[in-house]
GROMACS .gro file of N, CA and C in nm:
model
  456
    1MET      N    1   2.736  -1.016  -2.203
    1MET     CA    2   2.820  -1.075  -2.295
    1MET      C    3   2.910  -0.992  -2.344
    2PRO      N    4   2.892  -0.872  -2.366
    2PRO     CA    5   2.992  -0.766  -2.427
    2PRO      C    6   3.115  -0.752  -2.360
    3PHE      N    7   3.094  -0.766  -2.216
    3PHE     CA    8   3.186  -0.762  -2.126
    3PHE      C    9   3.287  -0.864  -2.135
    4LEU      N   10   3.259  -0.976  -2.142
    4LEU     CA   11   3.317  -1.103  -2.158
    4LEU      C   12   3.401  -1.100  -2.302
    5THR      N   13   3.326  -1.079  -2.394
    5THR     CA   14   3.372  -1.061  -2.531
    5THR      C   15   3.516  -0.966  -2.524
    6GLU      N   16   3.492  -0.853  -2.457
    6GLU     CA   17   3.581  -0.749  -2.455
    6GLU      C   18   3.723  -0.801  -2.393
    7ILE      N   19   3.687  -0.857  -2.273
    7ILE     CA   20   3.792  -0.934  -2.190
    7ILE      C   21   3.884  -1.047  -2.266
    8VAL      N   22   3.820  -1.130  -2.328
    8VAL     CA   23   3.887  -1.200  -2.425
    8VAL      C   24   3.947  -1.177  -2.538
    9SER      N   25   3.915  -1.039  -2.572
    9SER     CA   26   3.988  -0.988  -2.717
    9SER      C   27   4.089  -0.871  -2.657
   10ASN      N   28   4.097  -0.851  -2.533
   10ASN     CA   29   4.200  -0.784  -2.496
   10ASN      C   30   4.356  -0.836  -2.503
   11THR      N   31   4.418  -0.789  -2.610
   11THR     CA   32   4.566  -0.840  -2.628
   11THR      C   33   4.624  -0.844  -2.509
   12VAL      N   34   4.658  -0.745  -2.464
   12VAL     CA   35   4.763  -0.734  -2.337
   12VAL      C   36   4.718  -0.833  -2.229
   13LEU      N   37   4.560  -0.862  -2.180
   13LEU     CA   38   4.548  -0.928  -2.080
   13LEU      C   39   4.535  -1.094  -2.137
   14VAL      N   40   4.520  -1.115  -2.256
   14VAL     CA   41   4.537  -1.264  -2.300
   14VAL      C   42   4.680  -1.285  -2.293
   15ALA      N   43   4.780  -1.194  -2.324
   15ALA     CA   44   4.922  -1.231  -2.337
   15ALA      C   45   4.956  -1.248  -2.197
   16ALA      N   46   4.911  -1.177  -2.078
   16ALA     CA   47   4.957  -1.190  -1.944
   16ALA      C   48   4.914  -1.330  -1.895
   17PHE      N   49   4.769  -1.361  -1.912
   17PHE     CA   50   4.715  -1.489  -1.891
   17PHE      C   51   4.797  -1.617  -1.913
   18PHE      N   52   4.841  -1.586  -2.072
   18PHE     CA   53   4.912  -1.709  -2.115
   18PHE      C   54   5.047  -1.706  -2.067
   19GLY      N   55   5.122  -1.615  -2.029
   19GLY     CA   56   5.247  -1.617  -1.976
   19GLY      C   57   5.242  -1.662  -1.847
   20TRP      N   58   5.150  -1.620  -1.759
   20TRP     CA   59   5.112  -1.680  -1.625
   20TRP      C   60   5.091  -1.846  -1.638
   21LEU      N   61   4.985  -1.879  -1.727
   21LEU     CA   62   4.969  -2.024  -1.743
   21LEU      C   63   5.091  -2.116  -1.796
   22THR      N   64   5.146  -2.066  -1.891
   22THR     CA   65   5.250  -2.149  -1.945
   22THR      C   66   5.367  -2.155  -1.837
   23ALA      N   67   5.393  -2.065  -1.762
   23ALA     CA   68   5.514  -2.075  -1.683
   23ALA      C   69   5.459  -2.170  -1.568
   24GLN      N   70   5.340  -2.154  -1.526
   24GLN     CA   71   5.293  -2.253  -1.418
   24GLN      C   72   5.297  -2.394  -1.455
   25VAL      N   73   5.246  -2.422  -1.591
   25VAL     CA   74   5.253  -2.553  -1.662
   25VAL      C   75   5.390  -2.594  -1.660
   26ILE      N   76   5.491  -2.535  -1.701
   26ILE     CA   77   5.623  -2.568  -1.712
   26ILE      C   78   5.689  -2.596  -1.584
   27LYS      N   79   5.653  -2.510  -1.490
   27LYS     CA   80   5.690  -2.525  -1.346
   27LYS      C   81   5.647  -2.657  -1.278
   28THR      N   82   5.527  -2.686  -1.313
   28THR     CA   83   5.457  -2.816  -1.263
   28THR      C   84   5.550  -2.948  -1.330
   29ILE      N   85   5.563  -2.942  -1.470
   29ILE     CA   86   5.619  -3.020  -1.510
   29ILE      C   87   5.761  -3.056  -1.473
   30LEU      N   88   5.837  -2.945  -1.458
   30LEU     CA   89   5.992  -2.967  -1.410
   30LEU      C   90   5.975  -3.024  -1.244
   31TYR      N   91   5.885  -2.969  -1.179
   31TYR     CA   92   5.860  -3.011  -1.046
   31TYR      C   93   5.840  -3.180  -1.038
   32VAL      N   94   5.765  -3.249  -1.132
   32VAL     CA   95   5.719  -3.379  -1.161
   32VAL      C   96   5.871  -3.443  -1.180
   33ILE      N   97   5.923  -3.378  -1.266
   33ILE     CA   98   6.064  -3.452  -1.335
   33ILE      C   99   6.162  -3.466  -1.224
   34VAL      N  100   6.184  -3.356  -1.135
   34VAL     CA  101   6.282  -3.350  -1.032
   34VAL      C  102   6.238  -3.433  -0.925
   35ASN      N  103   6.102  -3.405  -0.869
   35ASN     CA  104   6.070  -3.467  -0.753
   35ASN      C  105   5.996  -3.612  -0.761
   36LYS      N  106   5.969  -3.666  -0.874
   36LYS     CA  107   5.904  -3.775  -0.929
   36LYS      C  108   5.763  -3.805  -0.830
   37GLU      N  109   5.701  -3.686  -0.822
   37GLU     CA  110   5.563  -3.673  -0.779
   37GLU      C  111   5.498  -3.565  -0.816
   38PHE      N  112   5.365  -3.560  -0.831
   38PHE     CA  113   5.278  -3.456  -0.893
   38PHE      C  114   5.228  -3.379  -0.754
   39ASN      N  115   5.235  -3.234  -0.757
   39ASN     CA  116   5.214  -3.151  -0.647
   39ASN      C  117   5.120  -3.051  -0.718
   40VAL      N  118   4.963  -3.051  -0.687
   40VAL     CA  119   4.890  -2.979  -0.742
   40VAL      C  120   4.921  -2.823  -0.696
   41GLU      N  121   4.965  -2.786  -0.596
   41GLU     CA  122   5.010  -2.654  -0.545
   41GLU      C  123   5.094  -2.598  -0.627
   42ARG      N  124   5.180  -2.667  -0.712
   42ARG     CA  125   5.262  -2.616  -0.811
   42ARG      C  126   5.190  -2.547  -0.932
   43LEU      N  127   5.069  -2.582  -0.940
   43LEU     CA  128   4.993  -2.521  -1.058
   43LEU      C  129   4.972  -2.385  -1.038
   44THR      N  130   4.936  -2.344  -0.903
   44THR     CA  131   4.905  -2.198  -0.850
   44THR      C  132   5.001  -2.148  -0.785
   45GLY      N  133   5.100  -2.211  -0.725
   45GLY     CA  134   5.187  -2.170  -0.615
   45GLY      C  135   5.312  -2.076  -0.681
   46ASP      N  136   5.381  -2.011  -0.573
   46ASP     CA  137   5.483  -1.910  -0.620
   46ASP      C  138   5.604  -1.993  -0.614
   47GLY      N  139   5.703  -1.928  -0.655
   47GLY     CA  140   5.844  -1.981  -0.660
   47GLY      C  141   5.857  -2.095  -0.758
   48GLY      N  142   5.981  -2.133  -0.769
   48GLY     CA  143   6.028  -2.216  -0.885
   48GLY      C  144   6.069  -2.189  -1.028
   49MET      N  145   6.092  -2.249  -1.111
   49MET     CA  146   6.146  -2.247  -1.245
   49MET      C  147   6.036  -2.276  -1.337
   50PRO      N  148   6.015  -2.182  -1.435
   50PRO     CA  149   6.058  -2.047  -1.453
   50PRO      C  150   5.972  -1.961  -1.358
   51SER      N  151   6.000  -1.823  -1.325
   51SER     CA  152   5.932  -1.732  -1.261
   51SER      C  153   5.789  -1.708  -1.346
   52SER      N  154   5.668  -1.738  -1.280
   52SER     CA  155   5.532  -1.698  -1.337
   52SER      C  156   5.527  -1.556  -1.328
   53HIS      N  157   5.583  -1.496  -1.222
   53HIS     CA  158   5.573  -1.345  -1.204
   53HIS      C  159   5.638  -1.280  -1.326
   54SER      N  160   5.765  -1.316  -1.367
   54SER     CA  161   5.835  -1.255  -1.468
   54SER      C  162   5.767  -1.281  -1.604
   55SER      N  163   5.725  -1.410  -1.634
   55SER     CA  164   5.667  -1.441  -1.753
   55SER      C  165   5.538  -1.347  -1.770
   56THR      N  166   5.447  -1.343  -1.662
   56THR     CA  167   5.346  -1.274  -1.675
   56THR      C  168   5.347  -1.127  -1.710
   57VAL      N  169   5.454  -1.058  -1.627
   57VAL     CA  170   5.484  -0.911  -1.665
   57VAL      C  171   5.550  -0.873  -1.782
   58MET      N  172   5.631  -0.985  -1.834
   58MET     CA  173   5.702  -0.954  -1.955
   58MET      C  174   5.619  -0.973  -2.069
   59ALA      N  175   5.518  -1.082  -2.046
   59ALA     CA  176   5.421  -1.078  -2.182
   59ALA      C  177   5.339  -0.969  -2.177
   60THR      N  178   5.300  -0.909  -2.062
   60THR     CA  179   5.234  -0.769  -2.049
   60THR      C  180   5.302  -0.676  -2.117
   61LEU      N  181   5.424  -0.648  -2.093
   61LEU     CA  182   5.521  -0.570  -2.139
   61LEU      C  183   5.536  -0.561  -2.287
   62ILE      N  184   5.570  -0.678  -2.342
   62ILE     CA  185   5.555  -0.691  -2.489
   62ILE      C  186   5.438  -0.681  -2.569
   63ALA      N  187   5.315  -0.726  -2.530
   63ALA     CA  188   5.198  -0.708  -2.556
   63ALA      C  189   5.154  -0.550  -2.563
   64THR      N  190   5.187  -0.500  -2.477
   64THR     CA  191   5.174  -0.357  -2.453
   64THR      C  192   5.234  -0.274  -2.560
   65GLY      N  193   5.373  -0.286  -2.550
   65GLY     CA  194   5.463  -0.237  -2.642
   65GLY      C  195   5.418  -0.260  -2.803
   66MET      N  196   5.372  -0.377  -2.827
   66MET     CA  197   5.321  -0.411  -2.967
   66MET      C  198   5.191  -0.360  -3.007
   67THR      N  199   5.092  -0.330  -2.910
   67THR     CA  200   4.979  -0.300  -2.920
   67THR      C  201   4.966  -0.136  -2.930
   68TYR      N  202   5.028  -0.074  -2.831
   68TYR     CA  203   5.019   0.078  -2.811
   68TYR      C  204   5.148   0.145  -2.844
   69GLY      N  205   5.261   0.082  -2.888
   69GLY     CA  206   5.370   0.140  -2.922
   69GLY      C  207   5.469   0.152  -2.779
   70VAL      N  208   5.578   0.186  -2.810
   70VAL     CA  209   5.679   0.202  -2.679
   70VAL      C  210   5.686   0.359  -2.628
   71ALA      N  211   5.604   0.459  -2.686
   71ALA     CA  212   5.638   0.592  -2.685
   71ALA      C  213   5.512   0.639  -2.580
   72GLY      N  214   5.424   0.540  -2.557
   72GLY     CA  215   5.305   0.598  -2.474
   72GLY      C  216   5.316   0.564  -2.344
   73PHE      N  217   5.202   0.604  -2.276
   73PHE     CA  218   5.209   0.589  -2.113
   73PHE      C  219   5.175   0.443  -2.067
   74GLN      N  220   5.124   0.375  -2.170
   74GLN     CA  221   5.075   0.238  -2.129
   74GLN      C  222   5.210   0.163  -2.121
   75PHE      N  223   5.283   0.179  -2.222
   75PHE     CA  224   5.432   0.107  -2.232
   75PHE      C  225   5.517   0.151  -2.083
   76ALA      N  226   5.515   0.260  -2.056
   76ALA     CA  227   5.573   0.305  -1.944
   76ALA      C  228   5.539   0.248  -1.819
   77ILE      N  229   5.398   0.247  -1.815
   77ILE     CA  230   5.344   0.180  -1.680
   77ILE      C  231   5.367   0.037  -1.674
   78ALA      N  232   5.367  -0.045  -1.781
   78ALA     CA  233   5.405  -0.184  -1.792
   78ALA      C  234   5.547  -0.204  -1.768
   79PHE      N  235   5.629  -0.118  -1.799
   79PHE     CA  236   5.789  -0.126  -1.797
   79PHE      C  237   5.812  -0.101  -1.646
   80VAL      N  238   5.758  -0.023  -1.578
   80VAL     CA  239   5.783   0.005  -1.429
   80VAL      C  240   5.738  -0.113  -1.338
   81VAL      N  241   5.604  -0.146  -1.383
   81VAL     CA  242   5.541  -0.252  -1.298
   81VAL      C  243   5.638  -0.401  -1.330
   82ALA      N  244   5.674  -0.407  -1.456
   82ALA     CA  245   5.768  -0.521  -1.466
   82ALA      C  246   5.915  -0.516  -1.383
   83VAL      N  247   5.975  -0.418  -1.431
   83VAL     CA  248   6.089  -0.399  -1.308
   83VAL      C  249   6.069  -0.419  -1.173
   84ILE      N  250   5.950  -0.366  -1.116
   84ILE     CA  251   5.935  -0.375  -0.963
   84ILE      C  252   5.894  -0.526  -0.940
   85VAL      N  253   5.811  -0.586  -1.002
   85VAL     CA  254   5.759  -0.722  -0.985
   85VAL      C  255   5.900  -0.803  -0.993
   86MET      N  256   5.984  -0.798  -1.095
   86MET     CA  257   6.096  -0.889  -1.102
   86MET      C  258   6.192  -0.861  -0.992
   87HIS      N  259   6.203  -0.749  -0.979
   87HIS     CA  260   6.322  -0.701  -0.866
   87HIS      C  261   6.250  -0.763  -0.731
   88ASP      N  262   6.148  -0.742  -0.719
   88ASP     CA  263   6.073  -0.808  -0.578
   88ASP      C  264   6.085  -0.935  -0.579
   89ALA      N  265   6.051  -1.016  -0.695
   89ALA     CA  266   6.075  -1.166  -0.688
   89ALA      C  267   6.205  -1.223  -0.652
   90MET      N  268   6.311  -1.139  -0.684
   90MET     CA  269   6.450  -1.182  -0.669
   90MET      C  270   6.488  -1.132  -0.512
   91GLY      N  271   6.428  -1.042  -0.469
   91GLY     CA  272   6.478  -0.979  -0.345
   91GLY      C  273   6.406  -1.001  -0.212
   92VAL      N  274   6.291  -0.946  -0.193
   92VAL     CA  275   6.210  -0.946  -0.079
   92VAL      C  276   6.152  -1.101  -0.074
   93ARG      N  277   6.097  -1.145  -0.173
   93ARG     CA  278   6.022  -1.275  -0.171
   93ARG      C  279   6.117  -1.378  -0.150
   94ARG      N  280   6.255  -1.362  -0.233
   94ARG     CA  281   6.336  -1.472  -0.218
   94ARG      C  282   6.388  -1.490  -0.076
   95GLU      N  283   6.415  -1.368  -0.012
   95GLU     CA  284   6.466  -1.361   0.114
   95GLU      C  285   6.348  -1.408   0.228
   96THR      N  286   6.222  -1.407   0.197
   96THR     CA  287   6.128  -1.460   0.248
   96THR      C  288   6.120  -1.594   0.265
   97GLY      N  289   6.160  -1.662   0.161
   97GLY     CA  290   6.158  -1.808   0.142
   97GLY      C  291   6.288  -1.853   0.221
   98LYS      N  292   6.404  -1.803   0.205
   98LYS     CA  293   6.498  -1.856   0.284
   98LYS      C  294   6.481  -1.847   0.437
   99GLN      N  295   6.413  -1.729   0.483
   99GLN     CA  296   6.381  -1.726   0.632
   99GLN      C  297   6.284  -1.823   0.674
  100ALA      N  298   6.170  -1.875   0.568
  100ALA     CA  299   6.072  -1.985   0.592
  100ALA      C  300   6.152  -2.114   0.615
  101ILE      N  301   6.247  -2.160   0.536
  101ILE     CA  302   6.318  -2.253   0.550
  101ILE      C  303   6.389  -2.282   0.699
  102VAL      N  304   6.464  -2.166   0.744
  102VAL     CA  305   6.503  -2.176   0.880
  102VAL      C  306   6.427  -2.183   0.990
  103ILE      N  307   6.309  -2.105   0.973
  103ILE     CA  308   6.200  -2.115   1.064
  103ILE      C  309   6.120  -2.247   1.072
  104ASN      N  310   6.114  -2.306   0.959
  104ASN     CA  311   6.032  -2.435   0.950
  104ASN      C  312   6.143  -2.561   1.013
  105ASP      N  313   6.276  -2.513   0.994
  105ASP     CA  314   6.376  -2.605   1.049
  105ASP      C  315   6.377  -2.600   1.199
  106MET      N  316   6.370  -2.471   1.246
  106MET     CA  317   6.361  -2.468   1.377
  106MET      C  318   6.227  -2.526   1.476
  107MET      N  319   6.121  -2.495   1.390
  107MET     CA  320   5.995  -2.561   1.454
  107MET      C  321   5.998  -2.706   1.466
  108GLU      N  322   6.067  -2.760   1.349
  108GLU     CA  323   6.061  -2.903   1.370
  108GLU      C  324   6.159  -2.950   1.475
  109LEU      N  325   6.270  -2.872   1.487
  109LEU     CA  326   6.354  -2.896   1.608
  109LEU      C  327   6.291  -2.907   1.738
  110PHE      N  328   6.202  -2.783   1.737
  110PHE     CA  329   6.128  -2.764   1.872
  110PHE      C  330   6.044  -2.869   1.914
  111GLN      N  331   5.977  -2.932   1.793
  111GLN     CA  332   5.867  -3.012   1.812
  111GLN      C  333   5.938  -3.147   1.827
  112GLU      N  334   6.035  -3.186   1.791
  112GLU     CA  335   6.117  -3.332   1.839
  112GLU      C  336   6.152  -3.310   1.976
  113MET      N  337   6.184  -3.188   2.022
  113MET     CA  338   6.238  -3.171   2.160
  113MET      C  339   6.098  -3.146   2.250
  114GLY      N  340   5.982  -3.156   2.201
  114GLY     CA  341   5.853  -3.160   2.287
  114GLY      C  342   5.844  -3.014   2.321
  115LYS      N  343   5.888  -2.923   2.278
  115LYS     CA  344   5.858  -2.772   2.316
  115LYS      C  345   5.758  -2.723   2.249
  116MET      N  346   5.716  -2.757   2.154
  116MET     CA  347   5.577  -2.711   2.082
  116MET      C  348   5.523  -2.808   1.976
  117THR      N  349   5.410  -2.757   1.941
  117THR     CA  350   5.322  -2.833   1.829
  117THR      C  351   5.335  -2.755   1.711
  118VAL      N  352   5.362  -2.830   1.600
  118VAL     CA  353   5.384  -2.751   1.471
  118VAL      C  354   5.241  -2.776   1.392
  119GLU      N  355   5.160  -2.660   1.371
  119GLU     CA  356   5.034  -2.710   1.312
  119GLU      C  357   5.051  -2.691   1.169
  120GLU      N  358   5.129  -2.587   1.106
  120GLU     CA  359   5.134  -2.585   0.969
  120GLU      C  360   5.274  -2.496   0.946
  121SER      N  361   5.354  -2.533   0.845
  121SER     CA  362   5.485  -2.505   0.795
  121SER      C  363   5.446  -2.373   0.741
  122LEU      N  364   5.550  -2.281   0.703
  122LEU     CA  365   5.552  -2.168   0.634
  122LEU      C  366   5.574  -2.207   0.477
  123LYS      N  367   5.536  -2.139   0.403
  123LYS     CA  368   5.571  -2.159   0.260
  123LYS      C  369   5.685  -2.124   0.227
  124GLU      N  370   5.795  -2.223   0.164
  124GLU     CA  371   5.912  -2.199   0.134
  124GLU      C  372   5.929  -2.146  -0.002
  125PHE      N  373   5.866  -2.188  -0.099
  125PHE     CA  374   5.848  -2.136  -0.258
  125PHE      C  375   5.779  -2.011  -0.245
  126VAL      N  376   5.848  -1.911  -0.240
  126VAL     CA  377   5.776  -1.782  -0.249
  126VAL      C  378   5.867  -1.679  -0.342
  127GLY      N  379   5.982  -1.697  -0.329
  127GLY     CA  380   6.067  -1.623  -0.440
  127GLY      C  381   6.148  -1.693  -0.536
  128HIS      N  382   6.223  -1.628  -0.615
  128HIS     CA  383   6.315  -1.660  -0.726
  128HIS      C  384   6.443  -1.643  -0.735
  129THR      N  385   6.519  -1.739  -0.783
  129THR     CA  386   6.651  -1.692  -0.807
  129THR      C  387   6.675  -1.603  -0.937
  130PRO      N  388   6.779  -1.544  -0.950
  130PRO     CA  389   6.802  -1.447  -1.071
  130PRO      C  390   6.783  -1.536  -1.200
  131LEU      N  391   6.817  -1.659  -1.198
  131LEU     CA  392   6.808  -1.750  -1.318
  131LEU      C  393   6.669  -1.776  -1.355
  132GLN      N  394   6.578  -1.791  -1.232
  132GLN     CA  395   6.440  -1.836  -1.255
  132GLN      C  396   6.369  -1.695  -1.324
  133VAL      N  397   6.417  -1.578  -1.249
  133VAL     CA  398   6.345  -1.446  -1.335
  133VAL      C  399   6.387  -1.433  -1.468
  134LEU      N  400   6.509  -1.465  -1.488
  134LEU     CA  401   6.540  -1.446  -1.631
  134LEU      C  402   6.488  -1.533  -1.720
  135MET      N  403   6.450  -1.675  -1.688
  135MET     CA  404   6.394  -1.756  -1.773
  135MET      C  405   6.254  -1.718  -1.790
  136GLY      N  406   6.193  -1.655  -1.674
  136GLY     CA  407   6.037  -1.642  -1.674
  136GLY      C  408   6.059  -1.522  -1.784
  137ALA      N  409   6.144  -1.417  -1.768
  137ALA     CA  410   6.125  -1.300  -1.855
  137ALA      C  411   6.146  -1.342  -2.008
  138ILE      N  412   6.233  -1.436  -2.033
  138ILE     CA  413   6.246  -1.471  -2.173
  138ILE      C  414   6.119  -1.552  -2.223
  139LEU      N  415   6.058  -1.631  -2.154
  139LEU     CA  416   5.941  -1.711  -2.170
  139LEU      C  417   5.835  -1.613  -2.187
  140GLY      N  418   5.811  -1.498  -2.096
  140GLY     CA  419   5.684  -1.426  -2.117
  140GLY      C  420   5.713  -1.313  -2.241
  141SER      N  421   5.847  -1.292  -2.270
  141SER     CA  422   5.869  -1.214  -2.387
  141SER      C  423   5.818  -1.266  -2.522
  142GLY      N  424   5.842  -1.413  -2.510
  142GLY     CA  425   5.812  -1.500  -2.631
  142GLY      C  426   5.665  -1.522  -2.637
  143ILE      N  427   5.594  -1.536  -2.541
  143ILE     CA  428   5.443  -1.548  -2.523
  143ILE      C  429   5.395  -1.420  -2.573
  144GLY      N  430   5.446  -1.315  -2.514
  144GLY     CA  431   5.384  -1.178  -2.558
  144GLY      C  432   5.388  -1.147  -2.696
  145PHE      N  433   5.511  -1.194  -2.759
  145PHE     CA  434   5.524  -1.173  -2.900
  145PHE      C  435   5.436  -1.266  -2.996
  146ALA      N  436   5.427  -1.380  -2.940
  146ALA     CA  437   5.344  -1.483  -3.003
  146ALA      C  438   5.186  -1.445  -2.996
  147VAL      N  439   5.156  -1.411  -2.899
  147VAL     CA  440   5.006  -1.365  -2.880
  147VAL      C  441   4.959  -1.279  -2.966
  148CYS      N  442   5.055  -1.148  -2.986
  148CYS     CA  443   5.035  -1.029  -3.048
  148CYS      C  444   5.023  -1.072  -3.202
  149THR      N  445   5.115  -1.166  -3.229
  149THR     CA  446   5.164  -1.192  -3.396
  149THR      C  447   5.059  -1.302  -3.446
  150PHE      N  448   5.040  -1.405  -3.374
  150PHE     CA  449   4.956  -1.522  -3.395
  150PHE      C  450   4.798  -1.506  -3.366
  151LEU      N  451   4.762  -1.451  -3.240
  151LEU     CA  452   4.642  -1.459  -3.198
  151LEU      C  453   4.552  -1.321  -3.246
  152PHE      N  454   4.616  -1.209  -3.242
  152PHE     CA  455   4.545  -1.086  -3.252
  152PHE      C  456   4.609  -1.021  -3.394
   0.00000   0.00000   0.00000
């Protein structure tokens, strides 16, 4: 039990979890509003508004800074990881999603022509637009601040 107690009392970890969870719930709600249907995959899936990647790493960064200060190695590591994750979400992961759309369209066309059978489409929601990353970063910053201020 001490291990579990230590986990749930870890400010940085709790902030990261709530950063991820809040972004995923908001993403799912927005998906329902826009598409008029509930898709359970949106609760854990990648891509969409806001970026849960950005929300998670920014909540981690803010909680780390508020817990350990900004001069220590903990903040430096959290900062570097946040920059890498957010850059990757807008770069490689976004391009992967664009490519998946094109490949899925090609597979559908080939299937219609009788040239192949499509067993499974590629995931198209894997990356983020700069706006999705920005909104995730703002959300995560607020959550990191709130967790440190109100929960610990």
